[in-house]
mmCIF file with all atom_site columns, C-alpha atoms in Angstrom:
data_model
loop_
_atom_site.group_PDB
_atom_site.id
_atom_site.type_symbol
_atom_site.label_atom_id
_atom_site.label_alt_id
_atom_site.label_comp_id
_atom_site.label_asym_id
_atom_site.label_entity_id
_atom_site.label_seq_id
_atom_site.pdbx_PDB_ins_code
_atom_site.Cartn_x
_atom_site.Cartn_y
_atom_site.Cartn_z
_atom_site.occupancy
_atom_site.B_iso_or_equiv
_atom_site.pdbx_formal_charge
_atom_site.auth_seq_id
_atom_site.auth_comp_id
_atom_site.auth_asym_id
_atom_site.auth_atom_id
_atom_site.pdbx_PDB_model_num
ATOM 1   C CA . MET B 1 1   ? 40.841  -64.664 27.465 1.00 46.00 ? 280 MET B CA 1
ATOM 2   C CA . GLU B 1 2   ? 37.074  -64.309 27.924 1.00 45.00 ? 281 GLU B CA 1
ATOM 3   C CA . ASP B 1 3   ? 34.849  -61.236 27.951 1.00 52.00 ? 282 ASP B CA 1
ATOM 4   C CA . GLU B 1 4   ? 32.186  -60.532 30.581 1.00 53.00 ? 283 GLU B CA 1
ATOM 5   C CA . PRO B 1 5   ? 29.199  -62.815 29.877 1.00 57.00 ? 284 PRO B CA 1
ATOM 6   C CA . VAL B 1 6   ? 25.740  -61.464 29.125 1.00 61.00 ? 285 VAL B CA 1
ATOM 7   C CA . TYR B 1 7   ? 23.700  -63.306 31.770 1.00 70.00 ? 286 TYR B CA 1
ATOM 8   C CA . PHE B 1 8   ? 19.911  -63.495 32.057 1.00 79.00 ? 287 PHE B CA 1
ATOM 9   C CA . LYS B 1 9   ? 17.804  -65.346 34.628 1.00 87.00 ? 288 LYS B CA 1
ATOM 10  C CA . ALA B 1 10  ? 14.068  -64.951 35.257 1.00 90.00 ? 289 ALA B CA 1
ATOM 11  C CA . LYS B 1 11  ? 11.211  -66.864 36.816 1.00 93.00 ? 290 LYS B CA 1
ATOM 12  C CA . TRP B 1 12  ? 7.913   -67.382 34.979 1.00 95.00 ? 291 TRP B CA 1
ATOM 13  C CA . SER B 1 13  ? 5.091   -65.170 36.225 1.00 93.00 ? 292 SER B CA 1
ATOM 14  C CA . ASP B 1 14  ? 3.091   -68.380 36.637 1.00 91.00 ? 293 ASP B CA 1
ATOM 15  C CA . THR B 1 15  ? 5.303   -71.425 36.933 1.00 93.00 ? 294 THR B CA 1
ATOM 16  C CA . PHE B 1 16  ? 4.499   -74.794 35.410 1.00 95.00 ? 295 PHE B CA 1
ATOM 17  C CA . VAL B 1 17  ? 3.224   -77.462 37.812 1.00 94.00 ? 296 VAL B CA 1
ATOM 18  C CA . LYS B 1 18  ? 5.862   -80.197 37.922 1.00 95.00 ? 297 LYS B CA 1
ATOM 19  C CA . SER B 1 19  ? 3.283   -82.953 38.482 1.00 96.00 ? 298 SER B CA 1
ATOM 20  C CA . LYS B 1 20  ? 1.769   -82.158 35.057 1.00 95.00 ? 299 LYS B CA 1
ATOM 21  C CA . THR B 1 21  ? 5.081   -82.555 33.227 1.00 97.00 ? 300 THR B CA 1
ATOM 22  C CA . SER B 1 22  ? 5.052   -85.735 31.169 1.00 97.00 ? 301 SER B CA 1
ATOM 23  C CA . GLU B 1 23  ? 7.278   -87.533 28.703 1.00 97.00 ? 302 GLU B CA 1
ATOM 24  C CA . GLU B 1 24  ? 6.061   -87.183 25.126 1.00 96.00 ? 303 GLU B CA 1
ATOM 25  C CA . THR B 1 25  ? 7.353   -87.296 21.561 1.00 97.00 ? 304 THR B CA 1
ATOM 26  C CA . PHE B 1 26  ? 9.209   -84.455 19.886 1.00 97.00 ? 305 PHE B CA 1
ATOM 27  C CA . TYR B 1 27  ? 9.513   -84.724 16.104 1.00 96.00 ? 306 TYR B CA 1
ATOM 28  C CA . ALA B 1 28  ? 13.103  -83.590 15.537 1.00 95.00 ? 307 ALA B CA 1
ATOM 29  C CA . PRO B 1 29  ? 14.736  -83.349 12.099 1.00 94.00 ? 308 PRO B CA 1
ATOM 30  C CA . ALA B 1 30  ? 16.799  -86.433 12.920 1.00 92.00 ? 309 ALA B CA 1
ATOM 31  C CA . GLY B 1 31  ? 13.756  -88.441 14.056 1.00 95.00 ? 310 GLY B CA 1
ATOM 32  C CA . GLU B 1 32  ? 11.383  -88.878 16.990 1.00 96.00 ? 311 GLU B CA 1
ATOM 33  C CA . ILE B 1 33  ? 12.752  -88.399 20.510 1.00 95.00 ? 312 ILE B CA 1
ATOM 34  C CA . LEU B 1 34  ? 11.156  -88.585 23.939 1.00 96.00 ? 313 LEU B CA 1
ATOM 35  C CA . CYS B 1 35  ? 11.456  -85.549 26.185 1.00 95.00 ? 314 CYS B CA 1
ATOM 36  C CA . GLU B 1 36  ? 9.682   -83.896 29.096 1.00 97.00 ? 315 GLU B CA 1
ATOM 37  C CA . PHE B 1 37  ? 6.820   -81.557 28.131 1.00 97.00 ? 316 PHE B CA 1
ATOM 38  C CA . MET B 1 38  ? 5.624   -78.904 30.558 1.00 97.00 ? 317 MET B CA 1
ATOM 39  C CA . LYS B 1 39  ? 1.890   -78.072 30.528 1.00 96.00 ? 318 LYS B CA 1
ATOM 40  C CA . LYS B 1 40  ? -0.033  -74.885 31.327 1.00 94.00 ? 319 LYS B CA 1
ATOM 41  C CA . SER B 1 41  ? -3.633  -73.896 30.581 1.00 93.00 ? 320 SER B CA 1
ATOM 42  C CA . LYS B 1 42  ? -4.407  -70.209 30.886 1.00 90.00 ? 321 LYS B CA 1
ATOM 43  C CA . SER B 1 43  ? -6.238  -67.355 29.208 1.00 90.00 ? 322 SER B CA 1
ATOM 44  C CA . GLY B 1 44  ? -3.937  -65.624 26.757 1.00 91.00 ? 323 GLY B CA 1
ATOM 45  C CA . THR B 1 45  ? -3.488  -64.189 23.301 1.00 92.00 ? 324 THR B CA 1
ATOM 46  C CA . TYR B 1 46  ? -2.871  -66.325 20.232 1.00 94.00 ? 325 TYR B CA 1
ATOM 47  C CA . TYR B 1 47  ? -0.998  -64.658 17.357 1.00 95.00 ? 326 TYR B CA 1
ATOM 48  C CA . THR B 1 48  ? -0.799  -65.758 13.728 1.00 95.00 ? 327 THR B CA 1
ATOM 49  C CA . GLY B 1 49  ? 1.110   -64.788 10.603 1.00 94.00 ? 328 GLY B CA 1
ATOM 50  C CA . ASP B 1 50  ? 1.270   -66.205 7.103  1.00 95.00 ? 329 ASP B CA 1
ATOM 51  C CA . ASN B 1 51  ? 3.816   -68.834 8.098  1.00 95.00 ? 330 ASN B CA 1
ATOM 52  C CA . PHE B 1 52  ? 3.594   -69.100 11.886 1.00 96.00 ? 331 PHE B CA 1
ATOM 53  C CA . SER B 1 53  ? 1.548   -69.050 15.059 1.00 96.00 ? 332 SER B CA 1
ATOM 54  C CA . ALA B 1 54  ? 2.800   -67.767 18.403 1.00 96.00 ? 333 ALA B CA 1
ATOM 55  C CA . VAL B 1 55  ? 2.074   -67.367 22.099 1.00 95.00 ? 334 VAL B CA 1
ATOM 56  C CA . HIS B 1 56  ? 3.859   -65.364 24.768 1.00 94.00 ? 335 HIS B CA 1
ATOM 57  C CA . LYS B 1 57  ? 4.714   -66.239 28.357 1.00 94.00 ? 336 LYS B CA 1
ATOM 58  C CA . TYR B 1 58  ? 5.671   -63.495 30.822 1.00 92.00 ? 337 TYR B CA 1
ATOM 59  C CA . PHE B 1 59  ? 8.444   -63.568 33.358 1.00 93.00 ? 338 PHE B CA 1
ATOM 60  C CA . ASP B 1 60  ? 7.811   -62.585 36.965 1.00 88.00 ? 339 ASP B CA 1
ATOM 61  C CA . ASN B 1 61  ? 6.877   -58.925 37.567 1.00 77.00 ? 340 ASN B CA 1
ATOM 62  C CA . ARG B 1 62  ? 6.410   -58.488 33.809 1.00 71.00 ? 341 ARG B CA 1
ATOM 63  C CA . ASN B 1 63  ? 10.200  -58.373 33.538 1.00 76.00 ? 342 ASN B CA 1
ATOM 64  C CA . GLY B 1 64  ? 10.100  -59.371 29.880 1.00 88.00 ? 343 GLY B CA 1
ATOM 65  C CA . GLY B 1 65  ? 9.022   -62.762 28.620 1.00 92.00 ? 344 GLY B CA 1
ATOM 66  C CA . MET B 1 66  ? 9.463   -65.453 26.004 1.00 93.00 ? 345 MET B CA 1
ATOM 67  C CA . TRP B 1 67  ? 7.812   -65.893 22.625 1.00 95.00 ? 346 TRP B CA 1
ATOM 68  C CA . PHE B 1 68  ? 7.196   -69.406 21.374 1.00 96.00 ? 347 PHE B CA 1
ATOM 69  C CA . ILE B 1 69  ? 6.848   -69.254 17.585 1.00 96.00 ? 348 ILE B CA 1
ATOM 70  C CA . LEU B 1 70  ? 5.726   -72.385 15.738 1.00 96.00 ? 349 LEU B CA 1
ATOM 71  C CA . PRO B 1 71  ? 6.214   -72.544 11.938 1.00 96.00 ? 350 PRO B CA 1
ATOM 72  C CA . GLU B 1 72  ? 3.394   -73.798 9.764  1.00 95.00 ? 351 GLU B CA 1
ATOM 73  C CA . GLU B 1 73  ? 3.764   -77.333 8.417  1.00 92.00 ? 352 GLU B CA 1
ATOM 74  C CA . GLY B 1 74  ? 6.362   -77.404 5.667  1.00 92.00 ? 353 GLY B CA 1
ATOM 75  C CA . ILE B 1 75  ? 8.110   -74.283 7.013  1.00 94.00 ? 354 ILE B CA 1
ATOM 76  C CA . THR B 1 76  ? 11.320  -74.505 9.039  1.00 95.00 ? 355 THR B CA 1
ATOM 77  C CA . PRO B 1 77  ? 12.442  -72.181 11.855 1.00 93.00 ? 356 PRO B CA 1
ATOM 78  C CA . GLU B 1 78  ? 15.334  -71.188 9.605  1.00 92.00 ? 357 GLU B CA 1
ATOM 79  C CA . ASP B 1 79  ? 12.786  -70.106 6.973  1.00 93.00 ? 358 ASP B CA 1
ATOM 80  C CA . LEU B 1 80  ? 11.101  -67.871 9.564  1.00 92.00 ? 359 LEU B CA 1
ATOM 81  C CA . LEU B 1 81  ? 14.363  -66.144 10.414 1.00 88.00 ? 360 LEU B CA 1
ATOM 82  C CA . SER B 1 82  ? 14.628  -64.991 6.805  1.00 89.00 ? 361 SER B CA 1
ATOM 83  C CA . ASP B 1 83  ? 10.925  -64.058 6.572  1.00 91.00 ? 362 ASP B CA 1
ATOM 84  C CA . SER B 1 84  ? 10.240  -60.319 6.773  1.00 92.00 ? 363 SER B CA 1
ATOM 85  C CA . GLN B 1 85  ? 6.793   -60.735 8.352  1.00 93.00 ? 364 GLN B CA 1
ATOM 86  C CA . THR B 1 86  ? 8.193   -62.910 11.146 1.00 92.00 ? 365 THR B CA 1
ATOM 87  C CA . MET B 1 87  ? 10.921  -60.372 11.826 1.00 90.00 ? 366 MET B CA 1
ATOM 88  C CA . GLU B 1 88  ? 8.281   -57.633 11.901 1.00 91.00 ? 367 GLU B CA 1
ATOM 89  C CA . PHE B 1 89  ? 6.301   -59.670 14.429 1.00 92.00 ? 368 PHE B CA 1
ATOM 90  C CA . ILE B 1 90  ? 9.327   -60.251 16.681 1.00 89.00 ? 369 ILE B CA 1
ATOM 91  C CA . LEU B 1 91  ? 9.978   -56.505 16.763 1.00 86.00 ? 370 LEU B CA 1
ATOM 92  C CA . SER B 1 92  ? 6.310   -55.545 17.148 1.00 84.00 ? 371 SER B CA 1
ATOM 93  C CA . GLY B 1 93  ? 6.204   -55.808 20.939 1.00 73.00 ? 372 GLY B CA 1
ATOM 94  C CA . SER B 1 94  ? 2.955   -57.874 20.690 1.00 69.00 ? 373 SER B CA 1
ATOM 95  C CA . GLU B 1 95  ? 1.101   -55.111 18.814 1.00 80.00 ? 374 GLU B CA 1
ATOM 96  C CA . TRP B 1 96  ? -0.197  -57.350 16.050 1.00 89.00 ? 375 TRP B CA 1
ATOM 97  C CA . GLU B 1 97  ? -3.403  -57.241 14.035 1.00 89.00 ? 376 GLU B CA 1
ATOM 98  C CA . ASN B 1 98  ? -3.875  -61.015 13.775 1.00 91.00 ? 377 ASN B CA 1
ATOM 99  C CA . GLU B 1 99  ? -4.505  -61.948 17.394 1.00 93.00 ? 378 GLU B CA 1
ATOM 100 C CA . GLU B 1 100 ? -7.249  -63.654 19.337 1.00 91.00 ? 379 GLU B CA 1
ATOM 101 C CA . ASP B 1 101 ? -7.934  -64.054 23.054 1.00 91.00 ? 380 ASP B CA 1
ATOM 102 C CA . LEU B 1 102 ? -8.369  -67.716 23.924 1.00 91.00 ? 381 LEU B CA 1
ATOM 103 C CA . ARG B 1 103 ? -7.791  -70.218 26.660 1.00 91.00 ? 382 ARG B CA 1
ATOM 104 C CA . ILE B 1 104 ? -4.459  -71.667 25.558 1.00 94.00 ? 383 ILE B CA 1
ATOM 105 C CA . ASN B 1 105 ? -3.345  -75.159 26.501 1.00 95.00 ? 384 ASN B CA 1
ATOM 106 C CA . LEU B 1 106 ? 0.413   -74.737 26.164 1.00 96.00 ? 385 LEU B CA 1
ATOM 107 C CA . SER B 1 107 ? 2.665   -77.767 25.906 1.00 97.00 ? 386 SER B CA 1
ATOM 108 C CA . VAL B 1 108 ? 6.364   -76.950 25.626 1.00 96.00 ? 387 VAL B CA 1
ATOM 109 C CA . PRO B 1 109 ? 9.393   -79.203 26.008 1.00 96.00 ? 388 PRO B CA 1
ATOM 110 C CA . LYS B 1 110 ? 12.046  -78.462 28.568 1.00 95.00 ? 389 LYS B CA 1
ATOM 111 C CA . PHE B 1 111 ? 15.202  -77.605 26.740 1.00 92.00 ? 390 PHE B CA 1
ATOM 112 C CA . ASP B 1 112 ? 18.850  -76.916 27.362 1.00 88.00 ? 391 ASP B CA 1
ATOM 113 C CA . ILE B 1 113 ? 20.487  -75.798 24.156 1.00 78.00 ? 392 ILE B CA 1
ATOM 114 C CA . THR B 1 114 ? 23.852  -74.357 23.300 1.00 77.00 ? 393 THR B CA 1
ATOM 115 C CA . SER B 1 115 ? 25.154  -72.707 20.177 1.00 69.00 ? 394 SER B CA 1
ATOM 116 C CA . GLY B 1 116 ? 28.623  -71.606 19.207 1.00 62.00 ? 395 GLY B CA 1
ATOM 117 C CA . PHE B 1 117 ? 29.826  -69.310 16.457 1.00 53.00 ? 396 PHE B CA 1
ATOM 118 C CA . ASP B 1 118 ? 33.427  -69.070 15.254 1.00 60.00 ? 397 ASP B CA 1
ATOM 119 C CA . LEU B 1 119 ? 34.060  -65.351 14.712 1.00 52.00 ? 398 LEU B CA 1
ATOM 120 C CA . THR B 1 120 ? 37.527  -65.751 13.223 1.00 61.00 ? 399 THR B CA 1
ATOM 121 C CA . ASP B 1 121 ? 36.639  -65.623 9.510  1.00 61.00 ? 400 ASP B CA 1
ATOM 122 C CA . GLY B 1 122 ? 34.170  -62.768 10.069 1.00 54.00 ? 401 GLY B CA 1
ATOM 123 C CA . LEU B 1 123 ? 36.756  -60.689 11.888 1.00 56.00 ? 402 LEU B CA 1
ATOM 124 C CA . LYS B 1 124 ? 39.271  -61.250 9.113  1.00 59.00 ? 403 LYS B CA 1
ATOM 125 C CA . ARG B 1 125 ? 36.710  -60.197 6.482  1.00 62.00 ? 404 ARG B CA 1
ATOM 126 C CA . LEU B 1 126 ? 36.169  -56.990 8.469  1.00 61.00 ? 405 LEU B CA 1
ATOM 127 C CA . GLY B 1 127 ? 39.859  -56.284 8.266  1.00 65.00 ? 406 GLY B CA 1
ATOM 128 C CA . VAL B 1 128 ? 40.858  -57.465 11.752 1.00 60.00 ? 407 VAL B CA 1
ATOM 129 C CA . THR B 1 129 ? 43.932  -59.396 10.636 1.00 60.00 ? 408 THR B CA 1
ATOM 130 C CA . ASP B 1 130 ? 46.986  -58.156 12.537 1.00 59.00 ? 409 ASP B CA 1
ATOM 131 C CA . VAL B 1 131 ? 45.993  -59.955 15.769 1.00 56.00 ? 410 VAL B CA 1
ATOM 132 C CA . PHE B 1 132 ? 46.172  -63.292 13.954 1.00 55.00 ? 411 PHE B CA 1
ATOM 133 C CA . ASP B 1 133 ? 49.632  -62.645 12.490 1.00 60.00 ? 412 ASP B CA 1
ATOM 134 C CA . GLU B 1 134 ? 52.765  -63.365 14.510 1.00 60.00 ? 413 GLU B CA 1
ATOM 135 C CA . THR B 1 135 ? 54.656  -60.560 12.806 1.00 61.00 ? 414 THR B CA 1
ATOM 136 C CA . ASP B 1 136 ? 52.004  -57.792 13.196 1.00 57.00 ? 415 ASP B CA 1
ATOM 137 C CA . SER B 1 137 ? 50.197  -58.672 16.443 1.00 59.00 ? 416 SER B CA 1
ATOM 138 C CA . ASP B 1 138 ? 50.868  -56.571 19.525 1.00 58.00 ? 417 ASP B CA 1
ATOM 139 C CA . PHE B 1 139 ? 49.318  -57.607 22.864 1.00 55.00 ? 418 PHE B CA 1
ATOM 140 C CA . SER B 1 140 ? 51.967  -55.939 24.993 1.00 57.00 ? 419 SER B CA 1
ATOM 141 C CA . GLY B 1 141 ? 49.257  -53.929 26.764 1.00 54.00 ? 420 GLY B CA 1
ATOM 142 C CA . ILE B 1 142 ? 47.605  -57.008 28.266 1.00 50.00 ? 421 ILE B CA 1
ATOM 143 C CA . THR B 1 143 ? 50.280  -59.691 28.474 1.00 52.00 ? 422 THR B CA 1
ATOM 144 C CA . LYS B 1 144 ? 54.038  -60.018 28.880 1.00 51.00 ? 423 LYS B CA 1
ATOM 145 C CA . GLU B 1 145 ? 54.174  -63.120 26.693 1.00 53.00 ? 424 GLU B CA 1
ATOM 146 C CA . SER B 1 146 ? 55.796  -62.521 23.348 1.00 56.00 ? 425 SER B CA 1
ATOM 147 C CA . PRO B 1 147 ? 55.145  -63.236 20.596 1.00 57.00 ? 426 PRO B CA 1
ATOM 148 C CA . CYS B 1 148 ? 51.408  -63.651 21.140 1.00 61.00 ? 427 CYS B CA 1
ATOM 149 C CA . ILE B 1 149 ? 48.661  -64.059 18.527 1.00 56.00 ? 428 ILE B CA 1
ATOM 150 C CA . LEU B 1 150 ? 44.922  -64.634 18.548 1.00 57.00 ? 429 LEU B CA 1
ATOM 151 C CA . THR B 1 151 ? 44.155  -68.209 17.461 1.00 58.00 ? 430 THR B CA 1
ATOM 152 C CA . LYS B 1 152 ? 40.400  -68.348 18.064 1.00 54.00 ? 431 LYS B CA 1
ATOM 153 C CA . ALA B 1 153 ? 37.410  -66.011 18.519 1.00 60.00 ? 432 ALA B CA 1
ATOM 154 C CA . GLN B 1 154 ? 34.335  -67.964 19.642 1.00 57.00 ? 433 GLN B CA 1
ATOM 155 C CA . HIS B 1 155 ? 30.891  -66.674 20.680 1.00 55.00 ? 434 HIS B CA 1
ATOM 156 C CA . ASP B 1 156 ? 28.737  -69.122 22.683 1.00 67.00 ? 435 ASP B CA 1
ATOM 157 C CA . VAL B 1 157 ? 25.120  -69.006 23.890 1.00 72.00 ? 436 VAL B CA 1
ATOM 158 C CA . ARG B 1 158 ? 23.269  -71.324 26.265 1.00 79.00 ? 437 ARG B CA 1
ATOM 159 C CA . VAL B 1 159 ? 19.523  -71.145 27.005 1.00 85.00 ? 438 VAL B CA 1
ATOM 160 C CA . THR B 1 160 ? 17.663  -73.391 29.452 1.00 89.00 ? 439 THR B CA 1
ATOM 161 C CA . ILE B 1 161 ? 13.992  -73.494 30.451 1.00 89.00 ? 440 ILE B CA 1
ATOM 162 C CA . ASP B 1 162 ? 12.209  -75.611 33.052 1.00 90.00 ? 441 ASP B CA 1
ATOM 163 C CA . GLU B 1 163 ? 9.086   -75.407 35.207 1.00 93.00 ? 442 GLU B CA 1
ATOM 164 C CA . GLU B 1 164 ? 10.473  -72.483 37.222 1.00 94.00 ? 443 GLU B CA 1
ATOM 165 C CA . GLY B 1 165 ? 11.815  -70.187 34.533 1.00 88.00 ? 444 GLY B CA 1
ATOM 166 C CA . CYS B 1 166 ? 14.546  -69.386 32.040 1.00 89.00 ? 445 CYS B CA 1
ATOM 167 C CA . THR B 1 167 ? 18.310  -68.961 32.207 1.00 87.00 ? 446 THR B CA 1
ATOM 168 C CA . ALA B 1 168 ? 20.389  -67.634 29.330 1.00 79.00 ? 447 ALA B CA 1
ATOM 169 C CA . ALA B 1 169 ? 24.016  -66.657 28.960 1.00 75.00 ? 448 ALA B CA 1
ATOM 170 C CA . ALA B 1 170 ? 26.152  -65.411 26.099 1.00 64.00 ? 449 ALA B CA 1
ATOM 171 C CA . TYR B 1 171 ? 29.872  -64.873 26.112 1.00 51.00 ? 450 TYR B CA 1
ATOM 172 C CA . THR B 1 172 ? 32.788  -64.526 23.736 1.00 52.00 ? 451 THR B CA 1
ATOM 173 C CA . VAL B 1 173 ? 36.040  -66.380 24.199 1.00 46.00 ? 452 VAL B CA 1
ATOM 174 C CA . PHE B 1 174 ? 39.331  -65.326 22.638 1.00 48.00 ? 453 PHE B CA 1
ATOM 175 C CA . LEU B 1 175 ? 42.070  -67.944 22.764 1.00 48.00 ? 454 LEU B CA 1
ATOM 176 C CA . MET B 1 176 ? 45.827  -67.313 22.376 1.00 48.00 ? 455 MET B CA 1
ATOM 177 C CA . GLU B 1 177 ? 48.885  -69.731 21.503 1.00 48.00 ? 456 GLU B CA 1
ATOM 178 C CA . GLY B 1 178 ? 32.412  -65.679 26.512 1.00 32.00 ? 457 GLY B CA 1
ATOM 179 C CA . ALA B 1 179 ? -7.814  -61.489 36.021 1.00 44.00 ? 458 ALA B CA 1
ATOM 180 C CA . GLY B 1 180 ? -10.759 -61.057 33.716 1.00 46.00 ? 459 GLY B CA 1
ATOM 181 C CA . MET B 1 181 ? -13.465 -63.369 32.470 1.00 48.00 ? 460 MET B CA 1
ATOM 182 C CA . PRO B 1 182 ? -12.061 -66.487 30.768 1.00 50.00 ? 461 PRO B CA 1
ATOM 183 C CA . PRO B 1 183 ? -12.489 -66.611 26.980 1.00 54.00 ? 462 PRO B CA 1
ATOM 184 C CA . LYS B 1 184 ? -15.175 -68.864 25.582 1.00 54.00 ? 463 LYS B CA 1
ATOM 185 C CA . GLU B 1 185 ? -12.851 -70.714 23.219 1.00 82.00 ? 464 GLU B CA 1
ATOM 186 C CA . GLU B 1 186 ? -9.675  -72.659 23.806 1.00 87.00 ? 465 GLU B CA 1
ATOM 187 C CA . MET B 1 187 ? -6.936  -74.178 21.694 1.00 89.00 ? 466 MET B CA 1
ATOM 188 C CA . ASP B 1 188 ? -3.939  -76.472 22.058 1.00 93.00 ? 467 ASP B CA 1
ATOM 189 C CA . PHE B 1 189 ? -0.525  -74.989 21.318 1.00 95.00 ? 468 PHE B CA 1
ATOM 190 C CA . ILE B 1 190 ? 1.841   -77.955 21.240 1.00 95.00 ? 469 ILE B CA 1
ATOM 191 C CA . LEU B 1 191 ? 5.498   -77.358 20.504 1.00 96.00 ? 470 LEU B CA 1
ATOM 192 C CA . ASN B 1 192 ? 6.347   -80.903 19.486 1.00 96.00 ? 471 ASN B CA 1
ATOM 193 C CA . ARG B 1 193 ? 8.410   -80.030 16.412 1.00 95.00 ? 472 ARG B CA 1
ATOM 194 C CA . PRO B 1 194 ? 11.153  -77.477 15.671 1.00 95.00 ? 473 PRO B CA 1
ATOM 195 C CA . PHE B 1 195 ? 10.246  -73.942 16.759 1.00 95.00 ? 474 PHE B CA 1
ATOM 196 C CA . LEU B 1 196 ? 11.647  -70.486 17.406 1.00 92.00 ? 475 LEU B CA 1
ATOM 197 C CA . PHE B 1 197 ? 11.931  -68.807 20.786 1.00 91.00 ? 476 PHE B CA 1
ATOM 198 C CA . VAL B 1 198 ? 12.620  -65.156 21.539 1.00 90.00 ? 477 VAL B CA 1
ATOM 199 C CA . ILE B 1 199 ? 13.531  -63.841 24.986 1.00 89.00 ? 478 ILE B CA 1
ATOM 200 C CA . THR B 1 200 ? 12.467  -60.201 25.311 1.00 89.00 ? 479 THR B CA 1
ATOM 201 C CA . SER B 1 201 ? 13.173  -57.364 27.726 1.00 86.00 ? 480 SER B CA 1
ATOM 202 C CA . GLU B 1 202 ? 10.491  -55.565 29.748 1.00 85.00 ? 481 GLU B CA 1
ATOM 203 C CA . VAL B 1 203 ? 9.996   -53.158 26.823 1.00 82.00 ? 482 VAL B CA 1
ATOM 204 C CA . GLY B 1 204 ? 9.709   -55.959 24.268 1.00 82.00 ? 483 GLY B CA 1
ATOM 205 C CA . LEU B 1 205 ? 13.169  -55.781 22.721 1.00 84.00 ? 484 LEU B CA 1
ATOM 206 C CA . PRO B 1 206 ? 14.672  -59.141 21.674 1.00 85.00 ? 485 PRO B CA 1
ATOM 207 C CA . LEU B 1 207 ? 17.562  -60.232 23.903 1.00 83.00 ? 486 LEU B CA 1
ATOM 208 C CA . PHE B 1 208 ? 18.051  -63.803 22.664 1.00 84.00 ? 487 PHE B CA 1
ATOM 209 C CA . VAL B 1 209 ? 16.638  -65.516 19.554 1.00 84.00 ? 488 VAL B CA 1
ATOM 210 C CA . GLY B 1 210 ? 17.073  -69.233 19.036 1.00 87.00 ? 489 GLY B CA 1
ATOM 211 C CA . ILE B 1 211 ? 15.849  -72.406 17.352 1.00 88.00 ? 490 ILE B CA 1
ATOM 212 C CA . VAL B 1 212 ? 14.912  -75.607 19.153 1.00 93.00 ? 491 VAL B CA 1
ATOM 213 C CA . ASN B 1 213 ? 15.484  -78.453 16.713 1.00 92.00 ? 492 ASN B CA 1
ATOM 214 C CA . GLN B 1 214 ? 16.162  -80.977 19.455 1.00 90.00 ? 493 GLN B CA 1
ATOM 215 C CA . PRO B 1 215 ? 15.317  -80.121 23.099 1.00 91.00 ? 494 PRO B CA 1
ATOM 216 C CA . VAL B 1 216 ? 17.823  -82.538 24.656 1.00 79.00 ? 495 VAL B CA 1
#
């Protein structure tokens, strides 16, 4: 059986121009790969921390947005997820002391990534054990099959971005036997190596957090 998916779909407030998308190199942990990079130059705010730099891109009607967080050289996205300052930044809602208004030349790869988590061991550690045991399980309220046990609890997430916007979905599956003056300075923000992304709600709360180690 499968629960109701958490589904998110939004268009960028300013979409990428498809004619500017070009194939370039992404430096993945497993080696260099070619993928399509989307380009956008626009006035924006550039954020920095001890171990990262970040920019934000809004969805249409300011209905939330996406953070692109690039680790410093020698730091992995996994390191950032265990870094207290990075977590503070993600929860800050863009109220950050280390920020600068610039013209940002953003270059971000299209990506379509999926991630799955087996919840079985975690549920058992929390004491949810009867549903996995043929003797103790009782699903008589939802099925007439007997005996019936839970054989798998899997949580899956898929996030895709392209020139138009972002689509994300999360579900759990249970199986039995889810315009001002432009700034004077500019900088290039090129996401050509592993990075973090955070999809936020209209009030800045994180909805999805993920790592792009390989865009395709």
